[in-house]
XYZ file of C-alpha atoms in Angstrom:
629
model
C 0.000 0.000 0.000
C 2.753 2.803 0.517
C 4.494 1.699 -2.625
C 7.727 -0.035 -1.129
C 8.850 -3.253 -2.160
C 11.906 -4.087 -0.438
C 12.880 -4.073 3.093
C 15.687 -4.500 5.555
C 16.155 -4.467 9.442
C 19.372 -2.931 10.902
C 20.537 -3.029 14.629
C 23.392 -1.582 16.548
C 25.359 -4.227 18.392
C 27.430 -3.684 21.546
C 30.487 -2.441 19.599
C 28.146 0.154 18.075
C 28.168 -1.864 14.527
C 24.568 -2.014 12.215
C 23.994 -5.997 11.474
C 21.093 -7.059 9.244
C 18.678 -8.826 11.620
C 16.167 -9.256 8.948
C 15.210 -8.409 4.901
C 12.370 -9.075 2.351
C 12.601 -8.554 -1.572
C 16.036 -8.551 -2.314
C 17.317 -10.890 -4.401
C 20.394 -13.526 -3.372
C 22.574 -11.605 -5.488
C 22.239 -8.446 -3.519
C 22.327 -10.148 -0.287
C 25.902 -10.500 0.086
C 26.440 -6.627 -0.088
C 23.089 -5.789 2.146
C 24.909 -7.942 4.960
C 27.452 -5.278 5.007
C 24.982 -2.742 4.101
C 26.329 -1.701 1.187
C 29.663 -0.303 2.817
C 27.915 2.014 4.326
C 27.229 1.135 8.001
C 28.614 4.419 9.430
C 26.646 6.331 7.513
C 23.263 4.644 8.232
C 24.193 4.860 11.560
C 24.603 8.495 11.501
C 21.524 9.144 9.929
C 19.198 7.138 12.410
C 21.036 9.108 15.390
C 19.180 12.043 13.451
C 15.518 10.457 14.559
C 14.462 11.629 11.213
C 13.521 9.563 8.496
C 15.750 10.117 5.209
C 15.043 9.936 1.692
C 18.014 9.071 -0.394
C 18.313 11.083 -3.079
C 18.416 14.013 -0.827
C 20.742 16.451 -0.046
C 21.611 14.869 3.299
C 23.670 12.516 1.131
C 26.455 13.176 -1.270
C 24.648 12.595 -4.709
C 27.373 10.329 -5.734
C 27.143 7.958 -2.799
C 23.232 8.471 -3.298
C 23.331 6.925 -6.521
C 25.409 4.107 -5.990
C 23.154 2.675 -3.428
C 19.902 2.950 -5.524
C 22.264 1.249 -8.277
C 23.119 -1.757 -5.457
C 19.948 -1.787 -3.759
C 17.875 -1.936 -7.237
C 15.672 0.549 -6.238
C 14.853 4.185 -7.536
C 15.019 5.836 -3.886
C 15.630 4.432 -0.409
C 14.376 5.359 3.200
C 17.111 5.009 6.393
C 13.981 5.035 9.145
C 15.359 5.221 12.328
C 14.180 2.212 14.970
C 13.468 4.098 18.410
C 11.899 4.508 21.840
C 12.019 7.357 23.536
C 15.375 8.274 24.305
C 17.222 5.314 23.015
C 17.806 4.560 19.292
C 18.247 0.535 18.253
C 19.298 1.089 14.855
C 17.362 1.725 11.390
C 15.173 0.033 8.405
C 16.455 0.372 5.125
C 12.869 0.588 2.663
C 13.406 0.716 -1.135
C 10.967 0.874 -3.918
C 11.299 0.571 -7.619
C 8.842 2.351 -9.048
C 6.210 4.211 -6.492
C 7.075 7.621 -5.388
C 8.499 6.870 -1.704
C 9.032 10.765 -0.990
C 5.848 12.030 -0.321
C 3.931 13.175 3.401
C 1.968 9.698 3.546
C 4.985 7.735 2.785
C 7.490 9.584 5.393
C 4.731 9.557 8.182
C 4.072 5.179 7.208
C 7.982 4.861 7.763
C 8.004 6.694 11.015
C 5.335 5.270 12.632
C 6.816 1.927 11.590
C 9.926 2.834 13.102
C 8.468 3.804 16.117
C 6.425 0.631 16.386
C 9.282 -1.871 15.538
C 11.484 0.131 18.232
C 8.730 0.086 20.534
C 8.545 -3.824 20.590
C 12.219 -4.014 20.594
C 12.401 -1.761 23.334
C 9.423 -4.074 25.425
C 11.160 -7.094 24.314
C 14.408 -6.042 25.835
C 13.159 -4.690 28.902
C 11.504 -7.941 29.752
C 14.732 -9.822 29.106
C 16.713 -7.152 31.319
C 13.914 -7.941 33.751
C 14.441 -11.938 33.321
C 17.875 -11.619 33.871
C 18.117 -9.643 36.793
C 15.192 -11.659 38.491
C 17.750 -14.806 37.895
C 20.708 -12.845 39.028
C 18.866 -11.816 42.345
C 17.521 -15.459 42.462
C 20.824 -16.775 41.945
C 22.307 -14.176 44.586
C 19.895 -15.357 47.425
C 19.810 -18.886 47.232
C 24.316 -19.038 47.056
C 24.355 -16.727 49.698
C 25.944 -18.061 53.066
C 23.505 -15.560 55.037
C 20.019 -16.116 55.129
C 17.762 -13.728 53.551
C 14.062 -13.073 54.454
C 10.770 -10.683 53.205
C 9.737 -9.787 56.180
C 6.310 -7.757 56.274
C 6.079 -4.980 58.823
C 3.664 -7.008 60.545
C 5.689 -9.741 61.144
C 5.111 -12.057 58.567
C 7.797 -13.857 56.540
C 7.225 -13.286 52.775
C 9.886 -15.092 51.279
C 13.371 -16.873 52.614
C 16.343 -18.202 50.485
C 18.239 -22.217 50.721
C 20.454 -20.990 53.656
C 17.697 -19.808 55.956
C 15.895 -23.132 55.264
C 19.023 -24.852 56.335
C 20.235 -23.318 59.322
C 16.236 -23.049 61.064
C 15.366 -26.805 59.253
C 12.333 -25.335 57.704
C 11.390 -25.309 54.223
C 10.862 -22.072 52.666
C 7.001 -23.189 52.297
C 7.150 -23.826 55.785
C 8.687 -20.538 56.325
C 6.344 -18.122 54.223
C 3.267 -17.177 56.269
C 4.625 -17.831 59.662
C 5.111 -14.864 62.052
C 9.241 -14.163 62.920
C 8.468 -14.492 67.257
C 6.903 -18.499 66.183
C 10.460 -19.007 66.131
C 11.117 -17.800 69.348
C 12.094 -20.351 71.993
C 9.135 -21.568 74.615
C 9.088 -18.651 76.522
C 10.908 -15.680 74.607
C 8.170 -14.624 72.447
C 7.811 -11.408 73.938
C 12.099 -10.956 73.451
C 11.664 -12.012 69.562
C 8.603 -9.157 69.218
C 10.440 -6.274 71.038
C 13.557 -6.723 69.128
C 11.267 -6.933 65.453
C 9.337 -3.607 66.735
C 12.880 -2.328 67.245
C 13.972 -3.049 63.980
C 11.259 -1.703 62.338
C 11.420 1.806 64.037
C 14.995 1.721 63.615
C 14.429 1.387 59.690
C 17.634 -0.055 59.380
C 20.692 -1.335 61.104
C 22.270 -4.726 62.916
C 20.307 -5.905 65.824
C 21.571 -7.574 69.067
C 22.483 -11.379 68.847
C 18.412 -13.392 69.040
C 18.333 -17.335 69.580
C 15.808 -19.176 67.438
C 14.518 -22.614 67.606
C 15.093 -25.057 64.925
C 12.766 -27.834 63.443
C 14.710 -30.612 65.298
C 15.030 -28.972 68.835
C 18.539 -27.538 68.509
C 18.662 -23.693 68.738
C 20.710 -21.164 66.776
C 22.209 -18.060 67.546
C 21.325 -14.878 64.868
C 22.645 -11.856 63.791
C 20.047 -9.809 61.923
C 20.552 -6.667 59.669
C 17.658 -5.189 58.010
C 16.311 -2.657 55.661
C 13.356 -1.620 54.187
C 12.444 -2.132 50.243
C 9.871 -1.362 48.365
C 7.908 -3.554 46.518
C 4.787 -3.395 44.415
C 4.263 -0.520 46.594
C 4.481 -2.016 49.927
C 7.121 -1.285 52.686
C 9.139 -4.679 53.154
C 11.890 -5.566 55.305
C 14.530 -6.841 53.566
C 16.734 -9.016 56.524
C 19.746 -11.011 55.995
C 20.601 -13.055 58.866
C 24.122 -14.470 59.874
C 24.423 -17.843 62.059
C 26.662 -16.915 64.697
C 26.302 -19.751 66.941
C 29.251 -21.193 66.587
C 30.719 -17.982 67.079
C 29.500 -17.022 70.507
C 30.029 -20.324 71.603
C 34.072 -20.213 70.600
C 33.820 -16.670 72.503
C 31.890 -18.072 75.733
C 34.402 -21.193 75.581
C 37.375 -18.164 75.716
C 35.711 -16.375 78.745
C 35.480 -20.019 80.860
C 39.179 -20.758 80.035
C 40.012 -16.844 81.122
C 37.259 -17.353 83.906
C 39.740 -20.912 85.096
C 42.677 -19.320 84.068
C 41.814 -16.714 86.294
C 40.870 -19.191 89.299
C 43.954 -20.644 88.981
C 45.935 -17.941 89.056
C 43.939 -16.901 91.968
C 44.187 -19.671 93.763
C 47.985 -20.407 92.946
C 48.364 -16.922 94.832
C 45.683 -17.783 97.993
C 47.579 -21.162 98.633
C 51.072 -19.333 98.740
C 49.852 -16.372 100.916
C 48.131 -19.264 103.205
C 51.619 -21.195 103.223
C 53.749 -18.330 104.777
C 51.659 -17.658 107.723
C 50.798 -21.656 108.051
C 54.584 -22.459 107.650
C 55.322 -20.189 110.690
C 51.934 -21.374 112.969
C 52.856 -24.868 112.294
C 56.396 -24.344 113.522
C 55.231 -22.521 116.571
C 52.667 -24.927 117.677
C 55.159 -28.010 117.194
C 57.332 -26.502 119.410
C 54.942 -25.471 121.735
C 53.435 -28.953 121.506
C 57.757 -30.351 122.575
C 58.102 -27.723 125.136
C 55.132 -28.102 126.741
C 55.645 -32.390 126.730
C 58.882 -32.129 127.648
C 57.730 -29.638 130.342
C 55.209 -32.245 131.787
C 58.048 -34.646 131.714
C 59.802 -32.685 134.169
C 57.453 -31.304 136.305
C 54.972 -33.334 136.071
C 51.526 -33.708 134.231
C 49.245 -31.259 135.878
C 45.358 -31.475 134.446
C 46.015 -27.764 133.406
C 49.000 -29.187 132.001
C 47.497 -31.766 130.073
C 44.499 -29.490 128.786
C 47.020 -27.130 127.593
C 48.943 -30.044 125.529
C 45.412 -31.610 124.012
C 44.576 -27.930 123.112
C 47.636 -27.762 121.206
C 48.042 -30.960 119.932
C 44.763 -30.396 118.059
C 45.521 -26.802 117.071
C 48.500 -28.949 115.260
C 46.385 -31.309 114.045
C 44.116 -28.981 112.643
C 46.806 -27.020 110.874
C 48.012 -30.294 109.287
C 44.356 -30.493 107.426
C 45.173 -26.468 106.610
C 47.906 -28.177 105.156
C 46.628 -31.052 103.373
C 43.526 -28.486 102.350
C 46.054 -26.055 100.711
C 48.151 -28.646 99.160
C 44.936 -30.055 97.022
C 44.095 -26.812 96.047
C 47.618 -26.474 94.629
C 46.992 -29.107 91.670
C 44.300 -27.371 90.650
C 46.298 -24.123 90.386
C 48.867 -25.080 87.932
C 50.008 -22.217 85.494
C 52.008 -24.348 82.920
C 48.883 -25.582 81.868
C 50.095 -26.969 78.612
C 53.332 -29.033 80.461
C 53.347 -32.637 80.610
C 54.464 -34.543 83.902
C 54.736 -37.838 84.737
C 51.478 -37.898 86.879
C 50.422 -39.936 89.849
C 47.070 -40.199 88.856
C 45.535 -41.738 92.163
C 47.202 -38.504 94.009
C 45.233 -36.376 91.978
C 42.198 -38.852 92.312
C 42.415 -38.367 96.468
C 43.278 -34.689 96.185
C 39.905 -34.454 93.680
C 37.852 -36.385 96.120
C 38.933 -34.264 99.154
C 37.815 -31.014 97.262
C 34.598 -32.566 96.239
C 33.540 -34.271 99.604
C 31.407 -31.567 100.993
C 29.321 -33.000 97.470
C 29.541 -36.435 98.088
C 28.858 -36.968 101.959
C 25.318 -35.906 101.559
C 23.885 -38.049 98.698
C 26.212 -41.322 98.892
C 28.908 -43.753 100.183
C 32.271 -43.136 98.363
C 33.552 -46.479 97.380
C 37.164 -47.114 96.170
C 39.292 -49.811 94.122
C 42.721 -49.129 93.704
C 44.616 -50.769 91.877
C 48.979 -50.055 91.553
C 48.776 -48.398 88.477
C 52.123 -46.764 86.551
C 51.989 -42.793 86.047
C 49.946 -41.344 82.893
C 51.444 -38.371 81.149
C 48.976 -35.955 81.783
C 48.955 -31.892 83.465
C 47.916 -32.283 87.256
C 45.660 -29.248 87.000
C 43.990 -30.355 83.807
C 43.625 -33.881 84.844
C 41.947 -32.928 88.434
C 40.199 -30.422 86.457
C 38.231 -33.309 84.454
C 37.832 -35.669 87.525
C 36.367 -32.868 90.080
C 33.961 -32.354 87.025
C 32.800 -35.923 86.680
C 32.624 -36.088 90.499
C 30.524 -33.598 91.254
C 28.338 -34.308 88.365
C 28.304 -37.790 89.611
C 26.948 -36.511 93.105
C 24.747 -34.104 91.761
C 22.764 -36.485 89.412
C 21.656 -38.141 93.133
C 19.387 -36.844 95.908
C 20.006 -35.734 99.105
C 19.008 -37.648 102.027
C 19.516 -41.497 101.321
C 23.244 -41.747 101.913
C 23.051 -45.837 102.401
C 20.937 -46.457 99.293
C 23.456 -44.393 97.103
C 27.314 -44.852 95.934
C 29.784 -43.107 93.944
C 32.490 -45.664 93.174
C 35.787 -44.973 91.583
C 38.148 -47.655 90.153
C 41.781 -47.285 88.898
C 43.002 -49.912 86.754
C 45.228 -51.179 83.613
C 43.976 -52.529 80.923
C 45.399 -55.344 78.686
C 47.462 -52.587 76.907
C 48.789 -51.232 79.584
C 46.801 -48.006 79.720
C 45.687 -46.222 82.962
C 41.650 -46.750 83.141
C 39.372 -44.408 85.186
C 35.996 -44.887 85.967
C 33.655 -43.254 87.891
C 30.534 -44.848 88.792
C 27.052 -43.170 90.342
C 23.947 -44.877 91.077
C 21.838 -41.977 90.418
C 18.792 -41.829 87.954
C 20.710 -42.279 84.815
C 20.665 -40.654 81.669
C 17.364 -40.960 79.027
C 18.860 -41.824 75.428
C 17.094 -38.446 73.959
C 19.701 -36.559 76.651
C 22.564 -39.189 76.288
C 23.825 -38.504 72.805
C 24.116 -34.754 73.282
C 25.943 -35.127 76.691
C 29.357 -34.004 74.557
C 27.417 -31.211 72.868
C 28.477 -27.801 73.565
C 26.259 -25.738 75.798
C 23.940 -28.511 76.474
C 22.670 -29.033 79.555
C 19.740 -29.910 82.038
C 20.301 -27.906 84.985
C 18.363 -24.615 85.727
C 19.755 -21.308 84.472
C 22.382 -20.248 85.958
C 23.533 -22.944 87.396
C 25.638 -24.782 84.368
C 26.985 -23.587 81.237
C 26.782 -26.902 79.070
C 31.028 -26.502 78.544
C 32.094 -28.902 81.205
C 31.918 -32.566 79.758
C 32.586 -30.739 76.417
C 36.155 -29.245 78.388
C 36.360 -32.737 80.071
C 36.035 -34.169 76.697
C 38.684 -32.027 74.873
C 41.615 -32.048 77.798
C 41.598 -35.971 77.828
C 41.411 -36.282 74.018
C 44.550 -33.464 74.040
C 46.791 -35.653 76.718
C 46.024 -38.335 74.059
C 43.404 -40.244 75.662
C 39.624 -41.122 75.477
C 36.668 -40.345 77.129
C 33.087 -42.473 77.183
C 29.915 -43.096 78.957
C 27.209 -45.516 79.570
C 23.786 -44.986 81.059
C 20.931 -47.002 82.256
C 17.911 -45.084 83.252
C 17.288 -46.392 86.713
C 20.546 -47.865 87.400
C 23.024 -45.068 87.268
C 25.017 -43.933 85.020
C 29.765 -44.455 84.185
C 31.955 -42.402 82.878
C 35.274 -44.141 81.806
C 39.030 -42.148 81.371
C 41.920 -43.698 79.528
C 45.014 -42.509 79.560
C 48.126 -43.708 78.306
C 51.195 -44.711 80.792
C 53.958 -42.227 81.144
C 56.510 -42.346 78.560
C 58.947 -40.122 81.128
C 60.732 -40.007 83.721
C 59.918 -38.012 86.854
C 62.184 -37.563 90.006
C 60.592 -39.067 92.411
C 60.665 -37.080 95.937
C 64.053 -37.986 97.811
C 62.922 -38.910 101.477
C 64.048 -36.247 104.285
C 66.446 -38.585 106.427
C 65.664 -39.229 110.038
C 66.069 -36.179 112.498
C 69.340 -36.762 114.314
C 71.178 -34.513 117.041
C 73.627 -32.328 114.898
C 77.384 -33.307 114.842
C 78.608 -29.561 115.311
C 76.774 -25.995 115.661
C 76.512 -24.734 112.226
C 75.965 -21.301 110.511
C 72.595 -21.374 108.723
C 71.717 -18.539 106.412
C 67.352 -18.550 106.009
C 66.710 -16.313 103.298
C 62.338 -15.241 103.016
C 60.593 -12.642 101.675
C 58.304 -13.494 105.103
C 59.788 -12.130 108.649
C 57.402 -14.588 110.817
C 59.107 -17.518 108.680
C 62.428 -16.229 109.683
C 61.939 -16.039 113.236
C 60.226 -19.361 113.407
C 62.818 -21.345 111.948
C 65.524 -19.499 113.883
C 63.383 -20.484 117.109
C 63.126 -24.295 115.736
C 67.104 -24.226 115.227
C 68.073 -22.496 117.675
C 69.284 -24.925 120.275
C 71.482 -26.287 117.241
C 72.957 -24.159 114.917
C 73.415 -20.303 114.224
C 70.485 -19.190 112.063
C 70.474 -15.677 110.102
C 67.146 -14.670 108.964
C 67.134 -12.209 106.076
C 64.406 -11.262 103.852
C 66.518 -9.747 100.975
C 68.381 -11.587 98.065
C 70.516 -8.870 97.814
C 71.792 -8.515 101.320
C 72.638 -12.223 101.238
C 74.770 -12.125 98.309
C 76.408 -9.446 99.673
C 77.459 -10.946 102.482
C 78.546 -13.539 101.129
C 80.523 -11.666 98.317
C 81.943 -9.805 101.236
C 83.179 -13.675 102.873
C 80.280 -14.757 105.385
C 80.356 -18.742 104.823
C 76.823 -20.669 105.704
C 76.774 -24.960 105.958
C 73.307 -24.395 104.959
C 71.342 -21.771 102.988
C 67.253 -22.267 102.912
C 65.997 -20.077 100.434
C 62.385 -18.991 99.528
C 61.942 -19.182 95.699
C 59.417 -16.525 95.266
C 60.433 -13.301 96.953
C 60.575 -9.702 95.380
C 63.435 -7.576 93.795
C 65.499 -11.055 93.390
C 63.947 -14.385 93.142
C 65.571 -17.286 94.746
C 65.936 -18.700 91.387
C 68.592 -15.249 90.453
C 69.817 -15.565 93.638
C 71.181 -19.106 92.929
C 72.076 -18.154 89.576
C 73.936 -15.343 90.550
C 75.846 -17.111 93.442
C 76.565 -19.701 90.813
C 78.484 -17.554 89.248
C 80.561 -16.241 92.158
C 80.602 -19.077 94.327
C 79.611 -22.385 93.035
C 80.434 -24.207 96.583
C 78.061 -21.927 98.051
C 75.157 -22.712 95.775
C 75.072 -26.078 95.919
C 74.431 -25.445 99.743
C 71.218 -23.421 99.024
C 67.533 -25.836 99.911
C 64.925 -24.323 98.206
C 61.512 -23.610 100.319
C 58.190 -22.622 98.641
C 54.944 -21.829 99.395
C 53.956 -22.601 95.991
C 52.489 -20.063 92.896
C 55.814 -21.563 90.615
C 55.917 -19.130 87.390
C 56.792 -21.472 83.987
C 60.341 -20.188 84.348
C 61.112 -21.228 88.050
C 58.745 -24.967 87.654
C 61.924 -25.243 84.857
C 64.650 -24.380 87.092
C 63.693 -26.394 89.592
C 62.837 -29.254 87.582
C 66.478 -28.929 86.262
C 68.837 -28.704 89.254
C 69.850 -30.469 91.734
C 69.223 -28.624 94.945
C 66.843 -29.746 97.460
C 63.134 -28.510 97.024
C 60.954 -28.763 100.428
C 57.581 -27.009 100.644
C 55.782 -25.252 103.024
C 54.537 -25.403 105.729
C 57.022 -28.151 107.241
C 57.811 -29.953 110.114
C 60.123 -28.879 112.698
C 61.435 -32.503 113.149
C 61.857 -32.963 109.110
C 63.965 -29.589 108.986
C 66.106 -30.537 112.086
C 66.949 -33.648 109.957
C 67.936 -31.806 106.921
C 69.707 -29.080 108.221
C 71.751 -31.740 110.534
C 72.649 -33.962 107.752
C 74.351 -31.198 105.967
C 76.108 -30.077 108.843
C 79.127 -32.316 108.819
């Protein structure tokens, strides 16, 4: 109807190129050079940037190159139509006709409205493929994402959640959609889940506090939420992505209970040597207050006053001795080279463990021990009484009060046919149900009230045995009680075993003994307890006593604290080492305990005598004497 007979359909590519996408009426022997347009791609180009359509001839083409496309094309004029919408131009038509008149009002205004049309549909068509593709790319983006990602409605409804959120809650996502965010909340913490959402929501946008969310099979999971709000289809929508940090806050919570022990230990490294001093010095006393007043009683005769008075301070000893014994198990549980091996005597620790947990135990059941001689496990004394006080006072704890005589905790120490060290500790409490039972290694689980357990300890227990090499299991038999079972492997080195003080003997000659503590009151009361013997020198400086010495003072003994200020008895040795060798290897080290890493390697290393506080009178008579020669 408008006269043109041949068409063809030009679009820019993405290096700004025309390519035929399409042509009707020209022969096969004109394709070849329509493909390329003739030769003249720049120039239809050019002329659909215009937006105008262009007749050719015209005078917007050189006549020349006018000519010799109507001569190519086979046509008598040509229109370049550019192919448009709105702003953006998609390339051009090439029309041609033969004979009609192609250059008139109804002819221009057919090609432009054709031009318009085709770029309007090429225009649509595009746009829904841009649309297509980034729908896939944001599908794509949400479902790879390690973060779950959830349409949440400002009413509380979840819209839409991707893979990972359906993998860390257990829910599908058809699960998911329709459900309100706080019927995830654990029983209980509704009203928690809906204060933090409202927060969110007048926030507008921003990371919320740490919320913990129940999963489809029970377990719970730690969240991190940051949201914002989208638009979409008109509606306000929060757009949340959600980070699992469970594992996370339960590495940090592990840190703050290692701190928290490391801390206790420290602590109570320092409480058992500040007991030590003063207990070294009251121990003293009252042993030679218990002699004088015997020997007293002896002489004059055993007066009821007299007696009374020696009772009194016979138990007063006595009662010391269990400050002493009390002290002394609190030291293994005190260690600071927490990551050092020993040689371990593992049924020490065991008795040490049990005294510390007794107050436990004597309520809710007879203790009951086999012993068998067992070799020494390499193990860390703190770490190892660490995991047995746990299983001991869980033991107790998993029984009643009140029925003593119906109720044991046993422990047994044996070998097994390989030669390992085997534990087991043995309560005839409820037992465990198999629901509970194979999460009693899971972190943070656990059945007592809050508060009152963190779920880390048989997790701890778990991980310091399987560090020193070893194993731990359970059984459980609801109604019957319940067995926890430690192996360890035997030593594989050798530890010095403690040299026996020799029997106190009277002293072959008066000698010069040099007591070196930080502590006046432990000065004075070994100078009283030698005294009758040998010339003592209390000092409480390092410093002083190398001076002396340095200046030619000569001592048969020298008992030295090893933790003192300014100059450590471990410097002090070193440095009279290096002066006087003769006098060093006189020096008996005394300690009240709280070793650093440094002097638990010096002392492990030498040869000089190590005795700890508080002692007995009679076993430092016997020492001092047998040096004195």
């Amino acid at each position: 109807m408008a006269g043109i007979s041949k068409g063809a359909l030009y679009l820019t590519e993405p290096e700004g190129q025309l390519a035929l996408q399409h042509q009707i009426g020209f022969s096969p022997g004109e394709d070849q050079r329509l493909r390329v347009a003739f030769g003249c791609q720049a120039l239809f180009a050019e002329l659909a940037l215009r937006g105008n359509v262009v007749l050719l001839p015209s005078e917007d083409v050189p006549s020349a190159i006018a000519q010799q496309l109507l001569v190519e094309a086979g046509t008598t004029a040509l229109l370049v139509v550019p192919v448009g919408w709105g702003t953006r131009n998609f390339g051009a038509i090439l029309l041609g006709a033969r004979i009609e008149d192609i250059g008139g009002e109804d002819a221009l205004a057919f090609a432009r409205v054709l031009g318009a049309q085709m770029g309007q549909a090429i225009g649509l068509s595009r746009s829904f493929e841009s649309l297509a593709a980034s729908e896939l790319r944001y599908r794509t983006l949400t479902e790879n994402a390690n973060d779950a990602i959830v349409l949440v409605s400002l009413d509380g409804i979840i819209r839409e959640s991707n893979r990972r959120c359906s993998e860390i809650l257990g829910y599908s996502a058809e699960e998911l959609v329709g459900r309100a965010v706080w019927d995830l909340a654990l029983p209980g913490r509704e009203p928690e889940i809906i204060e933090l959402f409202k927060e969110q929501v007048l926030a507008g946008a921003g990371r919320a506090r740490p919320v913990e969310l129940r999963c489809r099979d029970g377990r719970s999971a730690m969240m991190e939420f940051s949201s914002a709000p989208v638009n979409i289809e008109g509606e306000t929508i929060l757009l949340t992505i959600g980070r699992d940090v469970t594992e996370q806050m339960q590495a940090q919570t592990q840190l703050m209970v290692s701190d928290r022990m490391a801390s206790i230990g420290s602590l109570a490294a320092g409480v058992a040597h500040e007991i030590n001093n003063p207990l070294a010095a009251v121990t003293i006393n009252l042993e030679l207050g218990v002699n004088a007043v015997t020997r007293m009683a002896v002489e004059d005769g055993a007066s009821p006053q007299m007696v009374e008075l020696q009772e009194s301070l016979g138990e007063a000893l006595y009662a010391a001795d269990r400050v002493k014994q009390i002290v002394k198990d609190l030291k293994i549980f005190s260690r600071t080279e927490e990551d050092t091996l020993r040689a371990v005597d593992l049924e020490g620790v065991m008795e040490s463990t049990l005294r510390m947990a007794w107050n436990e135990i004597r309520h809710r059941a007879k203790l009951v021990k086999h012993y068998e001689h067992v070799p020494r496990v390499d193990a860390n004394e703190s770490r190892l009484g660490q995991t047995f006080l746990n299983l001991i006072i869980n033991a107790a704890q998993a029984i009643p009060e009140g029925h003593v005589d119906r109720n044991e905790i046993t422990i047994t120490i044996s070998t097994d046919e390989r030669g390992d060290v085997v534990t087991e500790i043995r309560d005839t409490g409820p037992g465990i149900s198999p629901e509970i039972f194979q999460k009693l290694f899971t972190p943070f689980f656990t059945t007592k009230a809050p508060g009152e357990g963190t779920g880390l300890g048989l997790t701890i227990c778990r991980r310091i045995i399987t560090d020193l090499g070893g194993e731990i299991t359970a059984t459980s038999v609801v109604g019957e009680g319940t067995v926890f079972r430690v192996v360890l492997r035997s030593a594989q080195r050798e530890e010095k075993d403690e040299v026996p003080l020799p029997f106190a003997r009277a002293a072959r000659r008066r000698g010069r003994v040099l007591l070196l503590d930080d502590d006046p009151m432990i000065g004075a009361a070994v100078r009283r307890a030698l005294m009758n013997e040998h010339d003592v020198v209390p000092l409480t400086s390092a410093r002083e006593a190398l001076n002396r010495i340095v200046t030619g003072e000569q001592f048969d003994v020298i008992l030295c604290d090893v933790m003192m200020p300014h100059m450590t008895g471990v410097e002090f040795h070193r440095e009279l080492g290096r002066v006087f060798p003769n006098q060093a290897d006189r020096i008996v080290f005394l300690t009240g305990g709280a070793f650093t890493a440094t002097a638990r390697v010096f002392l492990d290393g030498v040869s000089n005598t190590l005795i700890e506080k508080p002692f007995q009178v009679r076993d430092l008579r016997a020492l001092v004497n047998e040096r004195v020669c």
